[in-house]
Amino acid sequence: MTNNVEVLRYTAFTHDPEGGNPAGVVLDAAELSDTEMLAVAAEVGYSETAFVTARDDERRVFRVRYFAPEAEVAFCGHATIATAVVLAERLGIGQLLFETNAGEIAVDTEIDDDTLRATLTSVPTRSRPAGEDELDEALVALGWSRDDLDPAFPPHVAFGGVEHLVLAAASRERLADLDYDFDALRSVMTRHGWTTVNLFWRESDRRFHARNPFPIGGVVEDPATGAAAAAFGGYLRVLGTGSAEFTVIQGVDMGRPSTLKVSIASEDGRTRVGGGAVPLDTPSC
């Protein structure tokens, strides 16, 4: 089924092929069915593969869909960055517009210090306190207790295209020690409609460390999660905490360090998330 599909493989939020979050990119998916796109994503095996199902190169407008190995996802940040870099390599730098299931995503591409970078602007964000039952169910699945949480950052459910449970670890050691019940957490997340759980630790107001379990996509953890970073920007905006510009460090504990540059872009909470992307030397399907 996937033998004739050209899949480009890039890793996003890094300039090193050994870092970042790998994503598949299919530039011509107009004739692929949902079943075929899901099959391609499963064969690729990355947390997400982006499919360009319609394109207008002159207007630089593209219909993009995202599939994890086990399900379609409304929006994926790292696959957006990877796809934007791929398109900029072919069409030249400038602004792109991605029409996604979550809404329109503007992406700026530029050359910075001889490196091609992309910065997406999310849909409007929102954030609400997590319910007590939601929190208890998630903590049991994670193997965490309330004593493991930083009381300065209340648990929330945040949205930046998709929803994420946001939990602050009380220490870097707690964040590093991640050994959760995959099936139990997937069940909790499916029931509540969360795409990932965004676990973070504050190093400073301008620098955060994060980890993102992603069992509903069939993946234990993402090494870089642009959608969660966008939602996290909305979360901090609602709390009125920290800086309008900050960095999220992710993937370190997985051996794939990633750097996400984040800023609150507008009063409605749209968040800008940027980083580089580089190709991986792996074969297509």
PDB file of C-alpha atoms in Angstrom:
ATOM      1  CA  MET A   1       0.000   0.000   0.000  1.00  0.00           C
ATOM      2  CA  THR A   2       2.778   2.467   0.874  1.00  0.00           C
ATOM      3  CA  ASN A   3       5.471   1.437  -1.612  1.00  0.00           C
ATOM      4  CA  ASN A   4       4.749   4.323  -4.012  1.00  0.00           C
ATOM      5  CA  VAL A   5       4.480   7.024  -1.342  1.00  0.00           C
ATOM      6  CA  GLU A   6       7.496   9.312  -1.008  1.00  0.00           C
ATOM      7  CA  VAL A   7       8.058  10.045   2.662  1.00  0.00           C
ATOM      8  CA  LEU A   8      10.614  12.670   3.573  1.00  0.00           C
ATOM      9  CA  ARG A   9      12.068  12.251   7.044  1.00  0.00           C
ATOM     10  CA  TYR A  10      13.116  15.318   9.012  1.00  0.00           C
ATOM     11  CA  THR A  11      13.791  15.969  12.677  1.00  0.00           C
ATOM     12  CA  ALA A  12      12.377  19.198  14.130  1.00  0.00           C
ATOM     13  CA  PHE A  13      13.389  21.631  16.872  1.00  0.00           C
ATOM     14  CA  THR A  14      17.053  20.888  16.334  1.00  0.00           C
ATOM     15  CA  HIS A  15      19.908  21.496  13.908  1.00  0.00           C
ATOM     16  CA  ASP A  16      21.449  18.094  14.675  1.00  0.00           C
ATOM     17  CA  PRO A  17      20.104  14.872  13.103  1.00  0.00           C
ATOM     18  CA  GLU A  18      20.766  13.156  16.445  1.00  0.00           C
ATOM     19  CA  GLY A  19      18.381  15.496  18.258  1.00  0.00           C
ATOM     20  CA  GLY A  20      14.841  16.778  17.876  1.00  0.00           C
ATOM     21  CA  ASN A  21      11.625  14.939  17.102  1.00  0.00           C
ATOM     22  CA  PRO A  22      11.529  12.976  13.821  1.00  0.00           C
ATOM     23  CA  ALA A  23       8.536  13.530  11.549  1.00  0.00           C
ATOM     24  CA  GLY A  24       7.498  12.109   8.233  1.00  0.00           C
ATOM     25  CA  VAL A  25       6.441  14.548   5.501  1.00  0.00           C
ATOM     26  CA  VAL A  26       4.390  13.536   2.455  1.00  0.00           C
ATOM     27  CA  LEU A  27       4.164  16.448   0.027  1.00  0.00           C
ATOM     28  CA  ASP A  28       1.681  14.836  -2.382  1.00  0.00           C
ATOM     29  CA  ALA A  29      -1.064  13.037  -0.481  1.00  0.00           C
ATOM     30  CA  ALA A  30      -4.027  14.240  -2.558  1.00  0.00           C
ATOM     31  CA  GLU A  31      -4.935  10.726  -3.687  1.00  0.00           C
ATOM     32  CA  LEU A  32      -4.411   8.964  -0.360  1.00  0.00           C
ATOM     33  CA  SER A  33      -7.377   7.801   1.705  1.00  0.00           C
ATOM     34  CA  ASP A  34      -7.540   8.144   5.473  1.00  0.00           C
ATOM     35  CA  THR A  35      -6.774   4.437   5.795  1.00  0.00           C
ATOM     36  CA  GLU A  36      -3.735   4.748   3.550  1.00  0.00           C
ATOM     37  CA  MET A  37      -2.390   7.782   5.414  1.00  0.00           C
ATOM     38  CA  LEU A  38      -2.752   5.971   8.725  1.00  0.00           C
ATOM     39  CA  ALA A  39      -0.948   2.957   7.236  1.00  0.00           C
ATOM     40  CA  VAL A  40       1.915   5.150   6.032  1.00  0.00           C
ATOM     41  CA  ALA A  41       2.207   6.792   9.457  1.00  0.00           C
ATOM     42  CA  ALA A  42       2.263   3.390  11.149  1.00  0.00           C
ATOM     43  CA  GLU A  43       4.947   2.133   8.770  1.00  0.00           C
ATOM     44  CA  VAL A  44       7.071   5.250   9.271  1.00  0.00           C
ATOM     45  CA  GLY A  45       6.701   4.792  13.026  1.00  0.00           C
ATOM     46  CA  TYR A  46       7.359   8.381  14.113  1.00  0.00           C
ATOM     47  CA  SER A  47       5.037  10.102  16.558  1.00  0.00           C
ATOM     48  CA  GLU A  48       3.481  11.963  13.603  1.00  0.00           C
ATOM     49  CA  THR A  49       3.654  12.153   9.837  1.00  0.00           C
ATOM     50  CA  ALA A  50       2.290  15.212   8.002  1.00  0.00           C
ATOM     51  CA  PHE A  51       0.351  14.796   4.759  1.00  0.00           C
ATOM     52  CA  VAL A  52      -0.146  17.668   2.321  1.00  0.00           C
ATOM     53  CA  THR A  53      -3.500  16.778   0.786  1.00  0.00           C
ATOM     54  CA  ALA A  54      -3.983  19.978  -1.264  1.00  0.00           C
ATOM     55  CA  ARG A  55      -1.594  22.783  -2.165  1.00  0.00           C
ATOM     56  CA  ASP A  56      -1.451  26.165  -3.859  1.00  0.00           C
ATOM     57  CA  ASP A  57       2.244  26.909  -4.283  1.00  0.00           C
ATOM     58  CA  GLU A  58       1.634  30.372  -5.742  1.00  0.00           C
ATOM     59  CA  ARG A  59      -0.431  31.517  -2.745  1.00  0.00           C
ATOM     60  CA  ARG A  60       1.679  29.321  -0.415  1.00  0.00           C
ATOM     61  CA  VAL A  61      -1.443  27.763   1.114  1.00  0.00           C
ATOM     62  CA  PHE A  62      -1.463  24.068   2.019  1.00  0.00           C
ATOM     63  CA  ARG A  63      -4.005  21.654   3.450  1.00  0.00           C
ATOM     64  CA  VAL A  64      -2.142  19.529   5.996  1.00  0.00           C
ATOM     65  CA  ARG A  65      -3.290  16.526   8.014  1.00  0.00           C
ATOM     66  CA  TYR A  66      -1.339  14.720  10.728  1.00  0.00           C
ATOM     67  CA  PHE A  67      -1.366  11.026  11.573  1.00  0.00           C
ATOM     68  CA  ALA A  68       0.255   9.221  14.488  1.00  0.00           C
ATOM     69  CA  PRO A  69       0.838   5.465  14.144  1.00  0.00           C
ATOM     70  CA  GLU A  70      -2.553   4.718  15.693  1.00  0.00           C
ATOM     71  CA  ALA A  71      -4.772   7.761  15.033  1.00  0.00           C
ATOM     72  CA  GLU A  72      -5.206  11.075  13.240  1.00  0.00           C
ATOM     73  CA  VAL A  73      -4.247  14.151  15.275  1.00  0.00           C
ATOM     74  CA  ALA A  74      -5.853  17.549  14.658  1.00  0.00           C
ATOM     75  CA  PHE A  75      -2.574  19.450  14.956  1.00  0.00           C
ATOM     76  CA  CYS A  76       1.090  18.586  15.416  1.00  0.00           C
ATOM     77  CA  GLY A  77       3.727  21.242  16.033  1.00  0.00           C
ATOM     78  CA  HIS A  78       6.943  19.409  15.213  1.00  0.00           C
ATOM     79  CA  ALA A  79       5.547  17.966  11.969  1.00  0.00           C
ATOM     80  CA  THR A  80       4.405  21.501  11.066  1.00  0.00           C
ATOM     81  CA  ILE A  81       7.942  22.818  11.560  1.00  0.00           C
ATOM     82  CA  ALA A  82       9.385  19.932   9.532  1.00  0.00           C
ATOM     83  CA  THR A  83       6.873  20.420   6.689  1.00  0.00           C
ATOM     84  CA  ALA A  84       7.472  24.180   6.613  1.00  0.00           C
ATOM     85  CA  VAL A  85      11.229  23.687   6.337  1.00  0.00           C
ATOM     86  CA  VAL A  86      10.753  21.151   3.534  1.00  0.00           C
ATOM     87  CA  LEU A  87       8.498  23.577   1.637  1.00  0.00           C
ATOM     88  CA  ALA A  88      10.835  26.531   2.208  1.00  0.00           C
ATOM     89  CA  GLU A  89      13.717  24.501   0.788  1.00  0.00           C
ATOM     90  CA  ARG A  90      11.679  24.056  -2.391  1.00  0.00           C
ATOM     91  CA  LEU A  91       9.729  27.321  -2.661  1.00  0.00           C
ATOM     92  CA  GLY A  92      11.982  29.783  -0.864  1.00  0.00           C
ATOM     93  CA  ILE A  93      11.631  31.396   2.525  1.00  0.00           C
ATOM     94  CA  GLY A  94       8.604  33.473   3.523  1.00  0.00           C
ATOM     95  CA  GLN A  95       5.195  32.922   5.060  1.00  0.00           C
ATOM     96  CA  LEU A  96       3.164  29.757   4.586  1.00  0.00           C
ATOM     97  CA  LEU A  97      -0.413  29.042   5.594  1.00  0.00           C
ATOM     98  CA  PHE A  98      -1.406  25.559   6.730  1.00  0.00           C
ATOM     99  CA  GLU A  99      -5.092  24.665   6.805  1.00  0.00           C
ATOM    100  CA  THR A 100      -5.354  22.001   9.526  1.00  0.00           C
ATOM    101  CA  ASN A 101      -8.166  20.220  11.331  1.00  0.00           C
ATOM    102  CA  ALA A 102      -7.502  22.576  14.272  1.00  0.00           C
ATOM    103  CA  GLY A 103      -7.713  25.744  12.156  1.00  0.00           C
ATOM    104  CA  GLU A 104      -5.387  27.945  10.117  1.00  0.00           C
ATOM    105  CA  ILE A 105      -1.736  27.947  11.171  1.00  0.00           C
ATOM    106  CA  ALA A 106       0.539  30.669   9.807  1.00  0.00           C
ATOM    107  CA  VAL A 107       4.188  29.657   9.574  1.00  0.00           C
ATOM    108  CA  ASP A 108       7.115  32.008   8.962  1.00  0.00           C
ATOM    109  CA  THR A 109      10.312  30.592   7.498  1.00  0.00           C
ATOM    110  CA  GLU A 110      13.651  32.394   7.508  1.00  0.00           C
ATOM    111  CA  ILE A 111      17.395  31.956   7.360  1.00  0.00           C
ATOM    112  CA  ASP A 112      19.010  32.564  10.753  1.00  0.00           C
ATOM    113  CA  ASP A 113      22.815  32.262  10.981  1.00  0.00           C
ATOM    114  CA  ASP A 114      22.842  30.228   7.753  1.00  0.00           C
ATOM    115  CA  THR A 115      20.212  27.871   9.188  1.00  0.00           C
ATOM    116  CA  LEU A 116      16.651  27.454   7.935  1.00  0.00           C
ATOM    117  CA  ARG A 117      14.114  27.948  10.739  1.00  0.00           C
ATOM    118  CA  ALA A 118      10.330  27.927  10.935  1.00  0.00           C
ATOM    119  CA  THR A 119       8.018  29.574  13.458  1.00  0.00           C
ATOM    120  CA  LEU A 120       4.342  28.675  13.692  1.00  0.00           C
ATOM    121  CA  THR A 121       1.581  30.812  15.165  1.00  0.00           C
ATOM    122  CA  SER A 122      -1.005  28.657  16.912  1.00  0.00           C
ATOM    123  CA  VAL A 123      -4.750  28.999  16.990  1.00  0.00           C
ATOM    124  CA  PRO A 124      -6.035  30.963  20.026  1.00  0.00           C
ATOM    125  CA  THR A 125      -5.076  29.173  23.231  1.00  0.00           C
ATOM    126  CA  ARG A 126      -7.064  28.543  26.380  1.00  0.00           C
ATOM    127  CA  SER A 127      -6.411  26.915  29.736  1.00  0.00           C
ATOM    128  CA  ARG A 128      -8.589  25.773  32.646  1.00  0.00           C
ATOM    129  CA  PRO A 129      -7.888  24.160  36.025  1.00  0.00           C
ATOM    130  CA  ALA A 130      -7.853  20.365  35.917  1.00  0.00           C
ATOM    131  CA  GLY A 131     -10.676  18.680  37.813  1.00  0.00           C
ATOM    132  CA  GLU A 132      -9.830  16.759  40.967  1.00  0.00           C
ATOM    133  CA  ASP A 133     -10.929  13.461  39.420  1.00  0.00           C
ATOM    134  CA  GLU A 134      -8.959  14.158  36.239  1.00  0.00           C
ATOM    135  CA  LEU A 135      -5.858  14.901  38.263  1.00  0.00           C
ATOM    136  CA  ASP A 136      -6.181  11.850  40.510  1.00  0.00           C
ATOM    137  CA  GLU A 137      -6.644   9.494  37.548  1.00  0.00           C
ATOM    138  CA  ALA A 138      -3.614  10.921  35.753  1.00  0.00           C
ATOM    139  CA  LEU A 139      -1.369  10.804  38.811  1.00  0.00           C
ATOM    140  CA  VAL A 140      -2.207   7.145  39.453  1.00  0.00           C
ATOM    141  CA  ALA A 141      -1.361   6.247  35.834  1.00  0.00           C
ATOM    142  CA  LEU A 142       1.880   8.250  35.984  1.00  0.00           C
ATOM    143  CA  GLY A 143       2.870   6.773  39.337  1.00  0.00           C
ATOM    144  CA  TRP A 144       3.127  10.287  40.793  1.00  0.00           C
ATOM    145  CA  SER A 145       1.633  11.763  43.952  1.00  0.00           C
ATOM    146  CA  ARG A 146       0.487  15.289  44.697  1.00  0.00           C
ATOM    147  CA  ASP A 147       3.710  15.771  46.656  1.00  0.00           C
ATOM    148  CA  ASP A 148       5.581  15.387  43.340  1.00  0.00           C
ATOM    149  CA  LEU A 149       3.907  18.551  41.972  1.00  0.00           C
ATOM    150  CA  ASP A 150       5.149  22.136  42.190  1.00  0.00           C
ATOM    151  CA  PRO A 151       2.428  24.089  44.075  1.00  0.00           C
ATOM    152  CA  ALA A 152       3.437  27.278  42.243  1.00  0.00           C
ATOM    153  CA  PHE A 153       1.907  25.879  39.030  1.00  0.00           C
ATOM    154  CA  PRO A 154      -1.640  24.492  39.391  1.00  0.00           C
ATOM    155  CA  PRO A 155      -2.591  21.514  37.188  1.00  0.00           C
ATOM    156  CA  HIS A 156      -4.461  22.662  34.086  1.00  0.00           C
ATOM    157  CA  VAL A 157      -5.865  21.372  30.829  1.00  0.00           C
ATOM    158  CA  ALA A 158      -4.465  23.663  28.128  1.00  0.00           C
ATOM    159  CA  PHE A 159      -5.327  23.997  24.439  1.00  0.00           C
ATOM    160  CA  GLY A 160      -3.196  25.224  21.538  1.00  0.00           C
ATOM    161  CA  GLY A 161      -4.800  23.243  18.729  1.00  0.00           C
ATOM    162  CA  VAL A 162      -5.306  20.094  20.796  1.00  0.00           C
ATOM    163  CA  GLU A 163      -5.680  19.598  24.559  1.00  0.00           C
ATOM    164  CA  HIS A 164      -2.916  18.657  26.988  1.00  0.00           C
ATOM    165  CA  LEU A 165      -2.915  17.989  30.706  1.00  0.00           C
ATOM    166  CA  VAL A 166      -0.232  20.282  32.173  1.00  0.00           C
ATOM    167  CA  LEU A 167       1.564  19.177  35.349  1.00  0.00           C
ATOM    168  CA  ALA A 168       4.556  20.858  37.011  1.00  0.00           C
ATOM    169  CA  ALA A 169       7.167  18.603  38.582  1.00  0.00           C
ATOM    170  CA  ALA A 170       8.544  19.771  41.916  1.00  0.00           C
ATOM    171  CA  SER A 171      12.106  18.853  40.892  1.00  0.00           C
ATOM    172  CA  ARG A 172      14.199  18.035  37.855  1.00  0.00           C
ATOM    173  CA  GLU A 173      14.764  14.582  39.369  1.00  0.00           C
ATOM    174  CA  ARG A 174      11.014  13.909  39.447  1.00  0.00           C
ATOM    175  CA  LEU A 175      10.748  14.902  35.792  1.00  0.00           C
ATOM    176  CA  ALA A 176      13.685  12.670  34.846  1.00  0.00           C
ATOM    177  CA  ASP A 177      12.162   9.626  36.539  1.00  0.00           C
ATOM    178  CA  LEU A 178       9.323   8.861  34.123  1.00  0.00           C
ATOM    179  CA  ASP A 179       8.027   5.272  34.203  1.00  0.00           C
ATOM    180  CA  TYR A 180       4.281   5.303  33.697  1.00  0.00           C
ATOM    181  CA  ASP A 181       1.544   2.736  33.048  1.00  0.00           C
ATOM    182  CA  PHE A 182       1.120   3.024  29.261  1.00  0.00           C
ATOM    183  CA  ASP A 183      -2.310   1.417  28.981  1.00  0.00           C
ATOM    184  CA  ALA A 184      -3.701   3.156  32.057  1.00  0.00           C
ATOM    185  CA  LEU A 185      -2.561   6.607  30.949  1.00  0.00           C
ATOM    186  CA  ARG A 186      -3.826   6.024  27.421  1.00  0.00           C
ATOM    187  CA  SER A 187      -7.229   5.128  28.864  1.00  0.00           C
ATOM    188  CA  VAL A 188      -7.329   8.282  31.000  1.00  0.00           C
ATOM    189  CA  MET A 189      -6.226  10.497  28.116  1.00  0.00           C
ATOM    190  CA  THR A 190      -8.685   8.963  25.673  1.00  0.00           C
ATOM    191  CA  ARG A 191     -11.528   9.442  28.131  1.00  0.00           C
ATOM    192  CA  HIS A 192     -10.703  13.116  28.651  1.00  0.00           C
ATOM    193  CA  GLY A 193      -9.603  13.969  25.093  1.00  0.00           C
ATOM    194  CA  TRP A 194      -5.970  14.870  25.896  1.00  0.00           C
ATOM    195  CA  THR A 195      -3.395  14.485  23.150  1.00  0.00           C
ATOM    196  CA  THR A 196      -0.342  14.484  25.437  1.00  0.00           C
ATOM    197  CA  VAL A 197       0.460  15.056  29.084  1.00  0.00           C
ATOM    198  CA  ASN A 198       2.816  18.032  29.312  1.00  0.00           C
ATOM    199  CA  LEU A 199       5.086  17.458  32.290  1.00  0.00           C
ATOM    200  CA  PHE A 200       7.460  20.336  33.012  1.00  0.00           C
ATOM    201  CA  TRP A 201       9.951  21.747  35.495  1.00  0.00           C
ATOM    202  CA  ARG A 202      10.843  25.429  35.760  1.00  0.00           C
ATOM    203  CA  GLU A 203      14.559  26.150  35.691  1.00  0.00           C
ATOM    204  CA  SER A 204      13.805  29.885  35.431  1.00  0.00           C
ATOM    205  CA  ASP A 205      11.050  32.144  34.104  1.00  0.00           C
ATOM    206  CA  ARG A 206      12.696  31.993  30.685  1.00  0.00           C
ATOM    207  CA  ARG A 207      13.700  28.335  30.612  1.00  0.00           C
ATOM    208  CA  PHE A 208      11.575  25.227  31.187  1.00  0.00           C
ATOM    209  CA  HIS A 209      12.263  21.506  30.821  1.00  0.00           C
ATOM    210  CA  ALA A 210       9.455  19.289  29.519  1.00  0.00           C
ATOM    211  CA  ARG A 211       8.486  15.699  28.804  1.00  0.00           C
ATOM    212  CA  ASN A 212       5.377  14.607  26.889  1.00  0.00           C
ATOM    213  CA  PRO A 213       3.922  11.091  27.186  1.00  0.00           C
ATOM    214  CA  PHE A 214       1.888  10.313  24.039  1.00  0.00           C
ATOM    215  CA  PRO A 215       0.315   6.858  24.525  1.00  0.00           C
ATOM    216  CA  ILE A 216      -2.883   7.632  22.603  1.00  0.00           C
ATOM    217  CA  GLY A 217      -0.735   7.943  19.471  1.00  0.00           C
ATOM    218  CA  GLY A 218       0.974   4.644  20.196  1.00  0.00           C
ATOM    219  CA  VAL A 219       4.168   6.405  21.295  1.00  0.00           C
ATOM    220  CA  VAL A 220       5.667   6.329  24.793  1.00  0.00           C
ATOM    221  CA  GLU A 221       7.055   9.870  24.636  1.00  0.00           C
ATOM    222  CA  ASP A 222       7.681  12.774  22.264  1.00  0.00           C
ATOM    223  CA  PRO A 223      11.173  14.323  22.274  1.00  0.00           C
ATOM    224  CA  ALA A 224       9.746  17.688  21.113  1.00  0.00           C
ATOM    225  CA  THR A 225       6.086  18.740  21.113  1.00  0.00           C
ATOM    226  CA  GLY A 226       5.255  22.026  19.410  1.00  0.00           C
ATOM    227  CA  ALA A 227       1.517  21.706  20.059  1.00  0.00           C
ATOM    228  CA  ALA A 228       2.149  21.256  23.780  1.00  0.00           C
ATOM    229  CA  ALA A 229       4.543  24.222  23.787  1.00  0.00           C
ATOM    230  CA  ALA A 230       1.822  26.365  22.191  1.00  0.00           C
ATOM    231  CA  ALA A 231      -0.691  25.245  24.807  1.00  0.00           C
ATOM    232  CA  PHE A 232       1.897  25.801  27.538  1.00  0.00           C
ATOM    233  CA  GLY A 233       2.305  29.400  26.403  1.00  0.00           C
ATOM    234  CA  GLY A 234      -1.440  29.846  26.825  1.00  0.00           C
ATOM    235  CA  TYR A 235      -1.266  28.219  30.256  1.00  0.00           C
ATOM    236  CA  LEU A 236       1.436  30.624  31.463  1.00  0.00           C
ATOM    237  CA  ARG A 237      -0.512  33.554  30.001  1.00  0.00           C
ATOM    238  CA  VAL A 238      -3.640  32.574  31.982  1.00  0.00           C
ATOM    239  CA  LEU A 239      -1.572  32.244  35.157  1.00  0.00           C
ATOM    240  CA  GLY A 240       0.188  35.553  34.520  1.00  0.00           C
ATOM    241  CA  THR A 241       3.470  33.823  35.287  1.00  0.00           C
ATOM    242  CA  GLY A 242       6.898  34.057  33.706  1.00  0.00           C
ATOM    243  CA  SER A 243       8.170  35.807  30.607  1.00  0.00           C
ATOM    244  CA  ALA A 244       6.422  36.515  27.313  1.00  0.00           C
ATOM    245  CA  GLU A 245       9.371  34.805  25.619  1.00  0.00           C
ATOM    246  CA  PHE A 246      10.919  31.583  26.868  1.00  0.00           C
ATOM    247  CA  THR A 247      12.638  28.352  25.852  1.00  0.00           C
ATOM    248  CA  VAL A 248      11.412  24.814  26.344  1.00  0.00           C
ATOM    249  CA  ILE A 249      14.085  22.113  26.541  1.00  0.00           C
ATOM    250  CA  GLN A 250      12.731  18.661  25.760  1.00  0.00           C
ATOM    251  CA  GLY A 251      14.018  15.227  24.757  1.00  0.00           C
ATOM    252  CA  VAL A 252      17.154  15.354  26.908  1.00  0.00           C
ATOM    253  CA  ASP A 253      16.103  12.339  28.983  1.00  0.00           C
ATOM    254  CA  MET A 254      15.455  10.407  25.752  1.00  0.00           C
ATOM    255  CA  GLY A 255      18.838  11.221  24.231  1.00  0.00           C
ATOM    256  CA  ARG A 256      17.281  13.497  21.571  1.00  0.00           C
ATOM    257  CA  PRO A 257      17.733  17.038  22.920  1.00  0.00           C
ATOM    258  CA  SER A 258      15.351  19.608  21.445  1.00  0.00           C
ATOM    259  CA  THR A 259      14.987  23.368  21.767  1.00  0.00           C
ATOM    260  CA  LEU A 260      11.648  25.127  21.280  1.00  0.00           C
ATOM    261  CA  LYS A 261      11.556  28.926  21.239  1.00  0.00           C
ATOM    262  CA  VAL A 262       8.178  30.140  22.472  1.00  0.00           C
ATOM    263  CA  SER A 263       6.497  33.549  22.723  1.00  0.00           C
ATOM    264  CA  ILE A 264       3.001  34.849  23.373  1.00  0.00           C
ATOM    265  CA  ALA A 265       2.132  36.488  20.086  1.00  0.00           C
ATOM    266  CA  SER A 266      -1.181  38.262  20.657  1.00  0.00           C
ATOM    267  CA  GLU A 267      -3.827  39.216  23.190  1.00  0.00           C
ATOM    268  CA  ASP A 268      -6.014  36.237  22.279  1.00  0.00           C
ATOM    269  CA  GLY A 269      -3.220  33.938  23.422  1.00  0.00           C
ATOM    270  CA  ARG A 270      -1.960  32.750  20.072  1.00  0.00           C
ATOM    271  CA  THR A 271       1.480  31.334  20.740  1.00  0.00           C
ATOM    272  CA  ARG A 272       4.511  31.375  18.467  1.00  0.00           C
ATOM    273  CA  VAL A 273       6.717  28.287  18.544  1.00  0.00           C
ATOM    274  CA  GLY A 274       9.881  28.082  16.491  1.00  0.00           C
ATOM    275  CA  GLY A 275      12.880  25.935  15.729  1.00  0.00           C
ATOM    276  CA  GLY A 276      14.965  24.378  13.021  1.00  0.00           C
ATOM    277  CA  ALA A 277      14.585  21.074  11.189  1.00  0.00           C
ATOM    278  CA  VAL A 278      17.088  18.920   9.323  1.00  0.00           C
ATOM    279  CA  PRO A 279      16.765  15.820   7.124  1.00  0.00           C
ATOM    280  CA  LEU A 280      17.382  12.307   8.374  1.00  0.00           C
ATOM    281  CA  ASP A 281      19.276   9.851   6.184  1.00  0.00           C
ATOM    282  CA  THR A 282      16.661   7.123   6.089  1.00  0.00           C
ATOM    283  CA  PRO A 283      14.842   5.492   3.134  1.00  0.00           C
ATOM    284  CA  SER A 284      11.332   6.357   1.975  1.00  0.00           C
ATOM    285  CA  CYS A 285       8.431   3.890   2.114  1.00  0.00           C
TER     286      CYS A 285
END
